[in-house]
Tab-separated table of C-alpha atoms in Angstrom:
chain	number	residue	atom	x	y	z
A	1401	MET	CA	-13.877	24.552	-33.147
A	1402	LYS	CA	-12.304	26.747	-35.709
A	1403	HIS	CA	-9.661	24.008	-36.533
A	1404	THR	CA	-12.290	21.145	-37.329
A	1405	LYS	CA	-12.240	21.635	-41.200
A	1406	HIS	CA	-9.770	18.771	-41.670
A	1407	TYR	CA	-11.956	16.338	-39.619
A	1408	TRP	CA	-15.005	17.053	-41.970
A	1409	ARG	CA	-12.964	16.521	-45.045
A	1410	ALA	CA	-11.555	13.199	-43.650
A	1411	GLY	CA	-15.267	12.130	-42.627
A	1412	PHE	CA	-16.585	12.971	-46.086
A	1413	LEU	CA	-13.787	10.959	-47.763
A	1414	LEU	CA	-14.370	7.935	-45.530
A	1415	VAL	CA	-18.235	8.178	-46.074
A	1416	GLY	CA	-17.590	8.627	-49.777
A	1417	GLY	CA	-15.361	5.744	-50.124
A	1418	LEU	CA	-17.828	3.481	-48.236
A	1419	ILE	CA	-20.609	4.341	-50.462
A	1420	GLY	CA	-18.290	3.974	-53.471
A	1421	PHE	CA	-17.212	0.596	-52.417
A	1422	ILE	CA	-20.880	-0.514	-51.788
A	1423	PHE	CA	-21.842	0.855	-55.142
A	1424	VAL	CA	-19.001	-0.931	-57.015
A	1425	ARG	CA	-19.449	-4.109	-54.890
A	1426	HIS	CA	-23.133	-4.254	-55.945
A	1427	PHE	CA	-22.159	-4.483	-59.636
A	1428	LEU	CA	-19.141	-7.063	-59.152
A	1429	VAL	CA	-20.814	-9.692	-56.789
A	1430	PRO	CA	-22.898	-12.141	-58.711
A	1431	THR	CA	-26.572	-12.318	-57.891
A	1432	SER	CA	-26.158	-16.220	-56.936
A	1433	PHE	CA	-23.451	-15.510	-54.468
A	1434	GLY	CA	-24.432	-16.491	-50.969
A	1435	GLN	CA	-27.116	-18.959	-52.267
A	1436	PHE	CA	-25.062	-21.815	-50.654
A	1437	GLY	CA	-23.103	-20.009	-47.987
A	1438	PHE	CA	-20.149	-18.241	-49.404
A	1439	TYR	CA	-20.500	-19.841	-52.839
A	1440	ARG	CA	-22.134	-18.983	-56.176
A	1441	GLY	CA	-25.384	-21.000	-56.865
A	1442	THR	CA	-24.533	-21.066	-60.621
A	1443	ASN	CA	-20.921	-22.387	-60.096
A	1444	LEU	CA	-22.061	-25.960	-60.078
A	1445	ALA	CA	-23.708	-25.491	-63.592
A	1446	GLU	CA	-20.344	-23.849	-64.915
A	1447	GLN	CA	-18.385	-26.711	-63.632
A	1448	GLN	CA	-20.660	-29.365	-65.224
A	1449	ALA	CA	-20.345	-27.667	-68.546
A	1450	LYS	CA	-16.511	-27.986	-68.618
A	1451	SER	CA	-15.216	-31.018	-70.539
A	1452	VAL	CA	-13.512	-33.998	-68.700
A	1453	VAL	CA	-9.664	-33.767	-68.589
A	1454	HIS	CA	-8.838	-36.421	-66.179
A	1455	GLY	CA	-10.938	-39.765	-66.097
A	1456	GLY	CA	-9.162	-42.164	-63.583
A	1457	LYS	CA	-8.787	-45.710	-63.768
A	1458	GLU	CA	-12.463	-46.556	-64.548
A	1459	SER	CA	-12.420	-44.676	-67.514
A	1460	CYS	CA	-9.359	-46.499	-68.939
A	1461	SER	CA	-10.601	-49.892	-67.847
A	1462	THR	CA	-13.400	-49.744	-70.240
A	1463	CYS	CA	-11.326	-50.151	-73.303
A	1464	HIS	CA	-8.105	-51.573	-71.627
A	1465	GLU	CA	-9.617	-54.216	-69.509
A	1466	ASP	CA	-6.588	-56.657	-69.684
A	1467	VAL	CA	-4.156	-53.920	-68.563
A	1468	ALA	CA	-6.581	-52.826	-65.776
A	1469	LYS	CA	-6.844	-56.317	-64.414
A	1470	ASN	CA	-2.873	-56.822	-64.443
A	1471	HIS	CA	-2.470	-53.413	-62.825
A	1472	ALA	CA	-5.117	-54.131	-60.068
A	1473	ALA	CA	-3.140	-57.150	-59.136
A	1474	GLY	CA	0.280	-55.461	-58.864
A	1475	SER	CA	1.876	-53.087	-56.215
A	1476	HIS	CA	0.879	-50.226	-58.338
A	1477	ALA	CA	-2.899	-50.783	-57.971
A	1478	VAL	CA	-3.422	-47.527	-56.108
A	1479	VAL	CA	-1.594	-45.397	-58.554
A	1480	GLN	CA	-3.861	-43.561	-61.149
A	1481	CYS	CA	-3.194	-44.273	-64.811
A	1482	GLU	CA	-2.738	-40.538	-65.225
A	1483	ASN	CA	0.147	-40.309	-62.948
A	1484	CYS	CA	2.276	-41.987	-65.374
A	1485	HIS	CA	0.453	-41.480	-68.705
A	1486	ALA	CA	-1.004	-38.220	-70.129
A	1487	ALA	CA	-4.523	-36.856	-69.015
A	1488	LEU	CA	-7.397	-38.860	-70.615
A	1489	SER	CA	-8.379	-35.937	-72.849
A	1490	LYS	CA	-5.223	-36.386	-74.789
A	1491	HIS	CA	-6.405	-39.875	-75.692
A	1492	ILE	CA	-10.192	-39.641	-75.954
A	1493	ASN	CA	-12.342	-36.709	-76.641
A	1494	LYS	CA	-15.645	-35.572	-74.703
A	1495	ASP	CA	-17.829	-37.639	-76.852
A	1496	GLY	CA	-15.661	-40.672	-76.148
A	1497	GLU	CA	-14.030	-40.788	-79.492
A	1498	PHE	CA	-10.364	-41.779	-79.986
A	1499	VAL	CA	-8.110	-38.821	-80.630
A	1500	GLU	CA	-4.448	-40.139	-80.599
A	1501	LEU	CA	-2.415	-42.795	-78.928
A	1502	MET	CA	-1.658	-42.195	-75.281
A	1503	PRO	CA	1.719	-40.790	-74.919
A	1504	ILE	CA	3.971	-43.314	-72.926
A	1505	ASP	CA	6.756	-41.881	-71.003
A	1506	ARG	CA	9.531	-44.746	-70.832
A	1507	SER	CA	11.986	-42.559	-69.097
A	1508	PRO	CA	13.581	-43.623	-65.880
A	1509	GLN	CA	12.876	-40.148	-64.212
A	1510	LEU	CA	9.306	-41.117	-64.290
A	1511	CYS	CA	9.835	-44.135	-62.214
A	1512	LEU	CA	12.325	-42.326	-59.975
A	1513	ARG	CA	9.731	-39.742	-59.278
A	1514	CYS	CA	8.400	-42.041	-56.843
A	1515	HIS	CA	10.981	-44.592	-56.287
A	1516	ARG	CA	14.215	-42.487	-55.806
A	1517	SER	CA	15.680	-43.060	-52.203
A	1518	LEU	CA	14.518	-40.110	-50.098
A	1519	PRO	CA	14.686	-39.887	-46.156
A	1520	SER	CA	11.254	-38.441	-46.258
A	1521	ARG	CA	9.551	-41.395	-47.719
A	1522	PRO	CA	8.179	-44.215	-45.610
A	1523	THR	CA	10.428	-47.084	-44.670
A	1524	GLY	CA	8.434	-49.755	-46.302
A	1525	PHE	CA	8.093	-47.861	-49.666
A	1526	PRO	CA	10.251	-49.506	-52.251
A	1527	GLN	CA	13.102	-47.009	-52.988
A	1528	ILE	CA	16.343	-47.326	-55.014
A	1529	GLU	CA	19.676	-45.721	-55.244
A	1530	THR	CA	20.135	-45.812	-58.899
A	1531	LYS	CA	23.937	-46.603	-58.798
A	1532	GLU	CA	23.407	-49.499	-56.607
A	1533	HIS	CA	20.344	-50.835	-58.297
A	1534	LEU	CA	21.692	-50.983	-61.744
A	1535	GLY	CA	25.204	-51.762	-60.882
A	1536	LEU	CA	26.827	-48.786	-62.640
A	1537	ASP	CA	29.442	-46.415	-61.544
A	1538	GLU	CA	28.002	-43.372	-63.010
A	1539	PRO	CA	24.401	-44.186	-64.200
A	1540	GLU	CA	23.372	-42.359	-67.447
A	1541	LEU	CA	19.958	-43.657	-67.558
A	1542	GLN	CA	18.195	-44.101	-70.886
A	1543	ALA	CA	14.645	-44.684	-71.798
A	1544	GLY	CA	13.470	-48.170	-70.897
A	1545	ALA	CA	16.117	-48.710	-68.403
A	1546	CYS	CA	13.455	-49.655	-65.755
A	1547	LEU	CA	11.293	-51.490	-68.125
A	1548	ALA	CA	14.050	-53.681	-69.113
A	1549	CYS	CA	13.426	-55.774	-65.845
A	1550	HIS	CA	10.003	-54.420	-64.646
A	1551	ASN	CA	6.601	-54.382	-65.937
A	1552	SER	CA	5.362	-50.763	-65.041
A	1553	HIS	CA	1.798	-51.986	-64.402
A	1554	ARG	CA	2.735	-54.806	-62.143
A	1555	PRO	CA	6.438	-54.253	-61.249
A	1556	SER	CA	6.958	-57.625	-59.518
A	1557	LEU	CA	5.720	-59.764	-62.427
A	1558	GLU	CA	8.814	-59.820	-64.534
A	1559	LYS	CA	11.466	-58.654	-61.959
A	1560	LYS	CA	14.632	-60.183	-62.981
A	1561	LYS	CA	18.211	-59.971	-61.691
A	1562	VAL	CA	19.713	-58.365	-64.654
A	1563	LYS	CA	22.652	-55.942	-64.746
A	1564	TYR	CA	21.604	-52.964	-66.853
A	1565	GLU	CA	24.262	-52.049	-69.426
A	1566	ASN	CA	23.988	-48.625	-71.004
A	1567	ASN	CA	24.379	-49.133	-74.564
A	1568	GLY	CA	24.976	-45.431	-75.376
């Protein structure tokens, strides 16, 4: 029993560490933690106090009813407005007042984000190879390349067989 001094030191360190952990945890864990399982009870009020950033199609259709009807009838009906346009908060503030015009991305890269031909996409999903689709050897896509033939809210509406020419 003469060589047990190191066991006592290790035991005191473990007990002291455990007491320190419990003491610090008491001050770091909010009082409402555990009110609803492993969640803070006050979190709901905190989330409700935040301003809305994304609004969804319903928010846009209150002012843009004609565009919403056209969009709902097209193949992009399941696509949210904010997938192509910016978040609602860039256009309307939390009081519903106009802030600035909605930024519109007319770049083909936006369309190709969903419609570029990829083997991982479902076979029935509309995909294109840009070289073949536009009839160019080396396509240098400019803004409006897709919109020259397609209405982005209802792509099949104005679909035309037109060879896109890059006007550099």
